[in-house]
Coordinates of C-alpha atoms in Angstrom, one line a residue:
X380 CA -2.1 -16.3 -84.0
X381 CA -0.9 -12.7 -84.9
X382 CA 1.1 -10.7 -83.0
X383 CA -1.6 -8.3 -81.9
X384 CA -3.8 -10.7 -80.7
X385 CA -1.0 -12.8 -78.8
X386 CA -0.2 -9.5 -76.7
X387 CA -3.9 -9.3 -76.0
X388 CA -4.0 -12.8 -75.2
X389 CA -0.9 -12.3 -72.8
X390 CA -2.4 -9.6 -71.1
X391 CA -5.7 -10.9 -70.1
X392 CA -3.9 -14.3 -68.7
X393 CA -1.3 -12.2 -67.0
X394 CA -4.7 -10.2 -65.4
X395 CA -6.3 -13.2 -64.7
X396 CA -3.5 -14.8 -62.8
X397 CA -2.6 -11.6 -61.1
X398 CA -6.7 -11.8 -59.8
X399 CA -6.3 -15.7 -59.3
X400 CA -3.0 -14.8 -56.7
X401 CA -4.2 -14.0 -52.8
X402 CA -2.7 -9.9 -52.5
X403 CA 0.2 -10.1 -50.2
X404 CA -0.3 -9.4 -47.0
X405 CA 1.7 -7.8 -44.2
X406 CA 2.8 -10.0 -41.1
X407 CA 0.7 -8.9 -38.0
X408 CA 2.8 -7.2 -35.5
X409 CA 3.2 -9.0 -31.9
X410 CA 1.0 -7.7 -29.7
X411 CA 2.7 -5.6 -26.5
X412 CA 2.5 -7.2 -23.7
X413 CA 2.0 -5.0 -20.8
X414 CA 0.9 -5.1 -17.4
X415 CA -1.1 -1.6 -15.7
X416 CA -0.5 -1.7 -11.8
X417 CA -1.9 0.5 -9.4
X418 CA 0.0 1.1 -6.4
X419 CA 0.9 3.0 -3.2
X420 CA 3.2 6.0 -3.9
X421 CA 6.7 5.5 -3.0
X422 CA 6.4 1.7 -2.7
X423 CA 8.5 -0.1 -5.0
X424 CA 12.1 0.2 -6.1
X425 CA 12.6 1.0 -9.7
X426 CA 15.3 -1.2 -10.7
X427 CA 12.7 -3.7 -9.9
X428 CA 10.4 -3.2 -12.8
X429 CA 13.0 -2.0 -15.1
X430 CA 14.5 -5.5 -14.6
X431 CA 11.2 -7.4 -15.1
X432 CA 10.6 -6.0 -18.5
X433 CA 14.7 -6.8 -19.2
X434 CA 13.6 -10.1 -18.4
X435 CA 10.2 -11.0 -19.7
X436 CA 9.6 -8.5 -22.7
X437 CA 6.3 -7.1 -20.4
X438 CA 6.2 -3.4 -20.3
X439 CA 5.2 -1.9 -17.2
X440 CA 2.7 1.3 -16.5
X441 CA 2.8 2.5 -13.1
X442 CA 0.4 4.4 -11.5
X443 CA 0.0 5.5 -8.0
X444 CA -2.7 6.4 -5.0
X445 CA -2.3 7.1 -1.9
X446 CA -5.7 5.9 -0.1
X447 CA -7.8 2.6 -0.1
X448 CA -11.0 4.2 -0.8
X449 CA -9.8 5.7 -4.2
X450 CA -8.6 2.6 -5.3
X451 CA -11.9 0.9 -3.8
X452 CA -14.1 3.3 -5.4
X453 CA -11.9 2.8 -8.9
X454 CA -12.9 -1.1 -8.4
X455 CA -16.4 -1.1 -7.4
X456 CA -17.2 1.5 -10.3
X457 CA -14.9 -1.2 -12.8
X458 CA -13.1 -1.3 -15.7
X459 CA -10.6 0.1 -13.7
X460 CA -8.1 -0.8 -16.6
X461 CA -5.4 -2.3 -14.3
X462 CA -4.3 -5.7 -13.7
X463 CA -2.4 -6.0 -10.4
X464 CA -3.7 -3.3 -7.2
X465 CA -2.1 -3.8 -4.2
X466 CA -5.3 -3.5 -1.5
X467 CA -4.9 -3.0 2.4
X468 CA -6.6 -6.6 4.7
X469 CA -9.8 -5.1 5.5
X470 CA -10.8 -3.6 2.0
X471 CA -9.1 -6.4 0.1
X472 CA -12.1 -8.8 2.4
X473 CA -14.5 -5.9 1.0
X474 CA -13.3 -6.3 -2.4
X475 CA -13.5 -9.9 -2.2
X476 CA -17.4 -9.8 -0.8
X477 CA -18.1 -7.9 -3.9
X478 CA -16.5 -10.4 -6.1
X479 CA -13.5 -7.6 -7.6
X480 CA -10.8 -10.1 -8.4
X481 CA -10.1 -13.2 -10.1
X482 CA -8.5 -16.0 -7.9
X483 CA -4.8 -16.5 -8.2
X484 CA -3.8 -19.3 -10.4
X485 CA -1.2 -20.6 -7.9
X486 CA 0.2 -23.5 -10.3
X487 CA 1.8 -19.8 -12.3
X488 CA 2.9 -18.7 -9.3
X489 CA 6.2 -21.1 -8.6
X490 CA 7.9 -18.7 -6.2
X491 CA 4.6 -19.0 -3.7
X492 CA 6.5 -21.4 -1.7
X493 CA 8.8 -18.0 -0.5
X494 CA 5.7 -16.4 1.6
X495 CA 6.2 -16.1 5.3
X496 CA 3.7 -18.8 6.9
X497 CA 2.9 -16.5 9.6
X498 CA 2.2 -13.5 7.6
X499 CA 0.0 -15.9 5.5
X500 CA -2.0 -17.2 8.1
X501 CA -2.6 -13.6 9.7
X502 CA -4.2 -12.9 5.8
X503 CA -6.6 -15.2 5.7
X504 CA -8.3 -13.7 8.0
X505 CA -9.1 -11.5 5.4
X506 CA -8.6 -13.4 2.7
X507 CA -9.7 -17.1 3.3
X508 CA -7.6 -19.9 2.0
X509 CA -5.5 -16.8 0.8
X510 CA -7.0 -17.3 -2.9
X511 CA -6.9 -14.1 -4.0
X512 CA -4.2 -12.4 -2.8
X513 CA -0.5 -12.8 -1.7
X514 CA 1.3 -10.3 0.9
X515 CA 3.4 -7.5 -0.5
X516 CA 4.9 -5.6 2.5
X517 CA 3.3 -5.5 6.3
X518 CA 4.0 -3.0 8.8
X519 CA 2.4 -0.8 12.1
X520 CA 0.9 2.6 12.4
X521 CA 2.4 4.2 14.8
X522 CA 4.2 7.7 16.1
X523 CA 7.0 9.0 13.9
X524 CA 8.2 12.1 15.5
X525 CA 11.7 14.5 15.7
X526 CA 13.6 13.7 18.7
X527 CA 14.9 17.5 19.1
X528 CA 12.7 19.1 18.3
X529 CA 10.0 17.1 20.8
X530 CA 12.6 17.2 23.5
X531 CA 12.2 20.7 23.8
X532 CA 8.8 21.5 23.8
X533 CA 7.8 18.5 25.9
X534 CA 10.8 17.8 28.1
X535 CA 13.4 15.6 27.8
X536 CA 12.0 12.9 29.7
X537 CA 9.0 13.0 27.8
X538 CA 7.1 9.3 26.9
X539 CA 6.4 9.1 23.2
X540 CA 5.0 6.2 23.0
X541 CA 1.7 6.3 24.0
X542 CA -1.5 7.6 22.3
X543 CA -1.9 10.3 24.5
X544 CA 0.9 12.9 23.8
X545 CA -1.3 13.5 20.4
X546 CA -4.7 12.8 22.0
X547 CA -4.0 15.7 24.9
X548 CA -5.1 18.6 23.9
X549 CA -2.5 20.6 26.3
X550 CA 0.0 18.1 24.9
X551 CA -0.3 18.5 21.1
X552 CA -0.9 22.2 21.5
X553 CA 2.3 22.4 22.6
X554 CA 3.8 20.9 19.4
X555 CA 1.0 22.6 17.2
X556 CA 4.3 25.3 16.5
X557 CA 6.9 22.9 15.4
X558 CA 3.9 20.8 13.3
X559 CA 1.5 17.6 13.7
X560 CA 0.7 15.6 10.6
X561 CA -1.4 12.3 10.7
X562 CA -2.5 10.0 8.3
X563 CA -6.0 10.6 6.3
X564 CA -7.2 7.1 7.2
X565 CA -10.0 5.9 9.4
X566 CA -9.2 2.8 8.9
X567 CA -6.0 3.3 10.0
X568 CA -6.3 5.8 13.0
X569 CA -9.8 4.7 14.6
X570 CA -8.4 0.8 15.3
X571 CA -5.0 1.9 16.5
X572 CA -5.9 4.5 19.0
X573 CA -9.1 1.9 20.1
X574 CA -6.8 0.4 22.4
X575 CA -5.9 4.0 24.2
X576 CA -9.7 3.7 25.1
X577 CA -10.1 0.5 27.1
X578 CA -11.1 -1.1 23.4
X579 CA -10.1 -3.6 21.0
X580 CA -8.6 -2.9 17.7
X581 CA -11.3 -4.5 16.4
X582 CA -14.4 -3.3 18.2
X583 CA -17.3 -2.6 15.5
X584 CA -19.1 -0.3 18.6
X585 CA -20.4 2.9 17.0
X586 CA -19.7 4.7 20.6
X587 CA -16.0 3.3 20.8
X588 CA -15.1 4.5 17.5
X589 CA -17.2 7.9 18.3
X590 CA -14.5 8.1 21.9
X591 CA -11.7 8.1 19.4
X592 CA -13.4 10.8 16.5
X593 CA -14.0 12.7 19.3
X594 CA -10.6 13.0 20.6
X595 CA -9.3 14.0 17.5
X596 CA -11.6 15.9 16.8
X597 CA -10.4 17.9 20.2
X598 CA -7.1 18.1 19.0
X599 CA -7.6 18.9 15.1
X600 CA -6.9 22.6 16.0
X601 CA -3.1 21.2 16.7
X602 CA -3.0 19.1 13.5
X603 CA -1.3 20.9 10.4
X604 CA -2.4 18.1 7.9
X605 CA -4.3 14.9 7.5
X606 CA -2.3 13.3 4.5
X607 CA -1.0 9.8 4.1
X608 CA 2.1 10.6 2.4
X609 CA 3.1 13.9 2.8
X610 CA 4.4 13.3 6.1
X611 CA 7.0 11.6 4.7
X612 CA 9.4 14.3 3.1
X613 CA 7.9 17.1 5.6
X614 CA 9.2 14.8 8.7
X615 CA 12.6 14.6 7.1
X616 CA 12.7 18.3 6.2
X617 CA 11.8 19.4 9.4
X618 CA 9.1 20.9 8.2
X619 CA 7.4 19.1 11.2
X620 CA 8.2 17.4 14.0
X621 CA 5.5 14.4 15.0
X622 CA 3.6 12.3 12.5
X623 CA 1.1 9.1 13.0
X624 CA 2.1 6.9 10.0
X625 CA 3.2 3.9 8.6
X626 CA 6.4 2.4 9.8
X627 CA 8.1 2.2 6.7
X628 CA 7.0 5.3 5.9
X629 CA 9.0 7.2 8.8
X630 CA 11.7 5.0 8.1
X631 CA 11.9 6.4 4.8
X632 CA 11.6 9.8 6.6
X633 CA 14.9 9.1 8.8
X634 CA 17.1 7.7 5.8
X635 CA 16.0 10.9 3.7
X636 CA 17.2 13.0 7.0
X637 CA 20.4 11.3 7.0
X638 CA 21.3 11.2 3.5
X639 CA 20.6 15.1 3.1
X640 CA 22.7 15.4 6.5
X641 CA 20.3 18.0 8.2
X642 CA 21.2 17.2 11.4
X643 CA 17.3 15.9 12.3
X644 CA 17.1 12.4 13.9
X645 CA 14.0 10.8 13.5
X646 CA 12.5 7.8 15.7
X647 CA 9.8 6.0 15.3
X648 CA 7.6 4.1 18.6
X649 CA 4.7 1.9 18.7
X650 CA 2.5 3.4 21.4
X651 CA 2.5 1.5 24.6
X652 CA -1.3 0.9 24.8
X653 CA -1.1 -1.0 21.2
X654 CA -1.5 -0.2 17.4
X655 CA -2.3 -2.1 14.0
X656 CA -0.3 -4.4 12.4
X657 CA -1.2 -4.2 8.6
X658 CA -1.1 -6.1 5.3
X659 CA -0.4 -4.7 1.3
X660 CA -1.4 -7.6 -0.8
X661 CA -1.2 -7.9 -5.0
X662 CA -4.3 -8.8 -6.3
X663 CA -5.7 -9.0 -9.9
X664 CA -9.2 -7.4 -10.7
X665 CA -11.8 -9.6 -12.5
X666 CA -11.9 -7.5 -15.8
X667 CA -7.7 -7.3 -16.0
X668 CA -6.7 -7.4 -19.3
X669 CA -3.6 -8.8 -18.7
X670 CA -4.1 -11.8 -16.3
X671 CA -1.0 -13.5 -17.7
X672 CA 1.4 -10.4 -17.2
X673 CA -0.2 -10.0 -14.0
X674 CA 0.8 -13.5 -12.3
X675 CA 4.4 -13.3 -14.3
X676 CA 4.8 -9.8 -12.3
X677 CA 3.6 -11.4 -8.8
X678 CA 6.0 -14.0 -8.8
X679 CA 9.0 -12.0 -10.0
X680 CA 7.8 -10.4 -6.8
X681 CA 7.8 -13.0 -4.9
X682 CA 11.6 -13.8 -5.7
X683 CA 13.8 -13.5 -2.4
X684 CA 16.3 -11.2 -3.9
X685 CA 13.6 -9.0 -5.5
X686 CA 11.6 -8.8 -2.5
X687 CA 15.0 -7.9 -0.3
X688 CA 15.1 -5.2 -2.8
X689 CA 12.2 -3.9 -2.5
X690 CA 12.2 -4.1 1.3
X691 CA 15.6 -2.5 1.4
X692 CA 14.5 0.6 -0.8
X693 CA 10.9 1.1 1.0
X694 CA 12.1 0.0 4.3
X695 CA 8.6 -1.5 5.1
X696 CA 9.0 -5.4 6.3
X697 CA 8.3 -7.8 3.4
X698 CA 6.0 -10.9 3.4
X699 CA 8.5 -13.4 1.8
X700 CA 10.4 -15.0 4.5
X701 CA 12.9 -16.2 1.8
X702 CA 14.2 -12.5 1.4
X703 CA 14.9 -12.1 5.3
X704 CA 18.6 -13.2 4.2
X705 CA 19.0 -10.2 1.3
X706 CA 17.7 -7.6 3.8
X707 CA 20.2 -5.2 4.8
X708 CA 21.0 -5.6 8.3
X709 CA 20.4 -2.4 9.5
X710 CA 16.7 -2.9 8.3
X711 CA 16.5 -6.6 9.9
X712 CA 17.4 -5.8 12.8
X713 CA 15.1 -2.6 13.2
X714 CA 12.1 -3.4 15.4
X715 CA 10.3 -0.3 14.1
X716 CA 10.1 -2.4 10.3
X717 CA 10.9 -6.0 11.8
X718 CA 9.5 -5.6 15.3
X719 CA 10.1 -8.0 18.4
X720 CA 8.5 -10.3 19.8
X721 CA 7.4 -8.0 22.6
X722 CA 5.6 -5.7 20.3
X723 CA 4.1 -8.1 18.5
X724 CA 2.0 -8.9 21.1
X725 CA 0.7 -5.3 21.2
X726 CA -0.1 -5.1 17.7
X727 CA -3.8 -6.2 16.6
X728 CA -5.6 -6.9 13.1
X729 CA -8.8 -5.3 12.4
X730 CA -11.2 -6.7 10.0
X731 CA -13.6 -4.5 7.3
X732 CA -16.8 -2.1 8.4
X733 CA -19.9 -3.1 7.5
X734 CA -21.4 -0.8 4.8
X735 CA -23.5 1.0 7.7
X736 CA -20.8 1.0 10.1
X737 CA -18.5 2.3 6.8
X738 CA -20.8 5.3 6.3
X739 CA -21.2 6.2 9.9
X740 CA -17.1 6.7 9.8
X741 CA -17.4 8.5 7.1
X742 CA -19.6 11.0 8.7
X743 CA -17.4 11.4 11.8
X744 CA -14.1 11.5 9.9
X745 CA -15.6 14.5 8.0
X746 CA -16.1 16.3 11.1
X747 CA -12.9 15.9 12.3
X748 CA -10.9 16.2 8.8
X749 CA -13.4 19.4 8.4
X750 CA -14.7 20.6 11.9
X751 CA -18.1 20.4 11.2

């Protein structure tokens, strides 16, 4: 064979071997794993989810909201595009009835064993079995209010804890100057002040919730804000000087007073006549993407010294009993986060609104939040 035709030769086995060999192909990158959460604002420390993705490799996107029915609304409408909410007791049960989240794989969940047996068992009522959701934090509504700055307008003498120093009209016009700010919640305010009226907390009455709209709708004049968290930084300012709200919340209200050293001391009462005691549970939707990420990031939760953490930066009572021996003692030993037995006995769970009975109290909160 000539030389010519060898190199020809060469060339077409070279190109047929070159065809014959599969292309080289790339390694496929990992996939990121991730977990979207939608939460309450100012409810979580940090440190906490920067040391989760140290540990597991699971980036964390945090988003925040600061009522149930946006995050309701967000569910109901789906592909919400997060994997862990964190639902109030009476809209999680709604939630549940309209079939919005997987049930929890408990055998991923090895830190369950932590939960506090009598926060559990007040959740089921809500949640039955507790299958879909574990407790976060729990707390009150109540009055959060500037002791100064009350003290002089009212009197020095003056009883704080009871319903009616906001539900007076000659009483909260009098601190209508120095500013009222109360949380933008039915849900919240109609069952707490219930009691003030000779009702339960969990009355489903259509004129026993009308007794209490119309009360506040008396007083709205007197009201600077309906927000439910706002009232955190203005109560700590001084930029006002009573606020119905969570406990944690004006807890979080007194420690920013005292860090910034404004001279404003902030206490916090649950009213006399009785208020809600309420639940923040994690929860993963049905369409999560990330169910996996989602249960690893509820049981790192669920961890005593994590939840102590959290407890400690939110001041809100956590629903691990294994982290009552991280909390700082200053927060233990606070009955307006951890509260005595005596106030326990005042404090009363009420269960979800029937659709019906949810859109009458959306018609009478709009008159009060609006005047008309």
């Amino acid at each position: 064979m000539n030389g010519p035709r060898r190199i020809i030769l060469a060339a077409a086995l070279l190109a047929a071997s070159l065809v014959a060999l599969p292309l080289a192909q790339p390694a496929p990158a990992a996939e990121e794993r991730v977990v979207n959460i939608y939460n309450w604002s100012d409810y979580i420390d940090p440190k906490m989810l920067d040391a989760f993705t140290r540990e597991t490799g699971i980036k964390v996107v945090y988003d925040t909201y600061d009522n149930n029915e946006i995050l309701e609304t967000k569910l109901l409408a789906g592909r919400s595009g997060y994997d862990i909410v964190v639902p109030s007791g009476p809209y999680l049960q709604r939630l549940i009835r309209a079939g919005a989240f997987l049930p929890l794989d408990k055998s991923r969940l090895k830190n369950i064993g932590n939960l506090w047996p009598d926060v559990t068992s007040r959740l089921a009522i809500y949640d039955p079995g507790n299958t879909y959701a574990v407790d976060y934090m729990w707390g009150t509504t109540g009055i959060g209010y500037n002791v100064a700055a009350v003290r002089e307008r009212l009197g020095a003498n003056a009883a704080m804890n009871t319903w009616n120093v906001l539900l007076n009209p000659a009483s909260a016009n009098r601190l209508k100057d120095c500013g009222i700010m109360m949380l933008d919640s039915p849900e919240d305010l109609i069952p707490s002040m219930l009691p003030a009226f000779g009702a339960k907390a969990d009355s489903k009455r259509w004129d026993d919730m009308t007794l209490v709209t119309d009360a506040l709708y008396k007083v709205r004049g007197s009201v600077r804000k309906f927000h439910s968290s706002e009232y955190i930084q203005a109560l700590a300012n001084g930029d006002i000087c009573v606020a119905v709200g969570y406990s944690g919340d004006v807890m979080q209200a007194k420690r920013r007073a005292e860090e910034a050293k404004n001279g404003i001391e902030i206490a916090y009462v649950v009213p006399k006549e009785g208020a809600l005691m309420w639940f923040d549970t994690f929860a993963i939707p049905k369409d999560a993407a990330h169910p996996a990420e989602a249960l690893a990031f509820i049981d790192y939760m669920m961890r005593p010294e994590v939840a102590a953490a959290n407890t400690n930066f939110v001041s809100y009572a956590s629903g691990n009993l294994a982290a009552k021996k991280f909390v700082k003692p200053e927060i233990l030993s606070n009955p307006g986060i951890y509260p005595d037995e005596a106030t326990m006995q005042r404090l009363s769970i009420n269960t979800a609104w029937d659709d019906r009975t949810q859109r009458f109290v959306t018609r009478l909160w709009t008159r009060v939040r609006t005047g008309r």
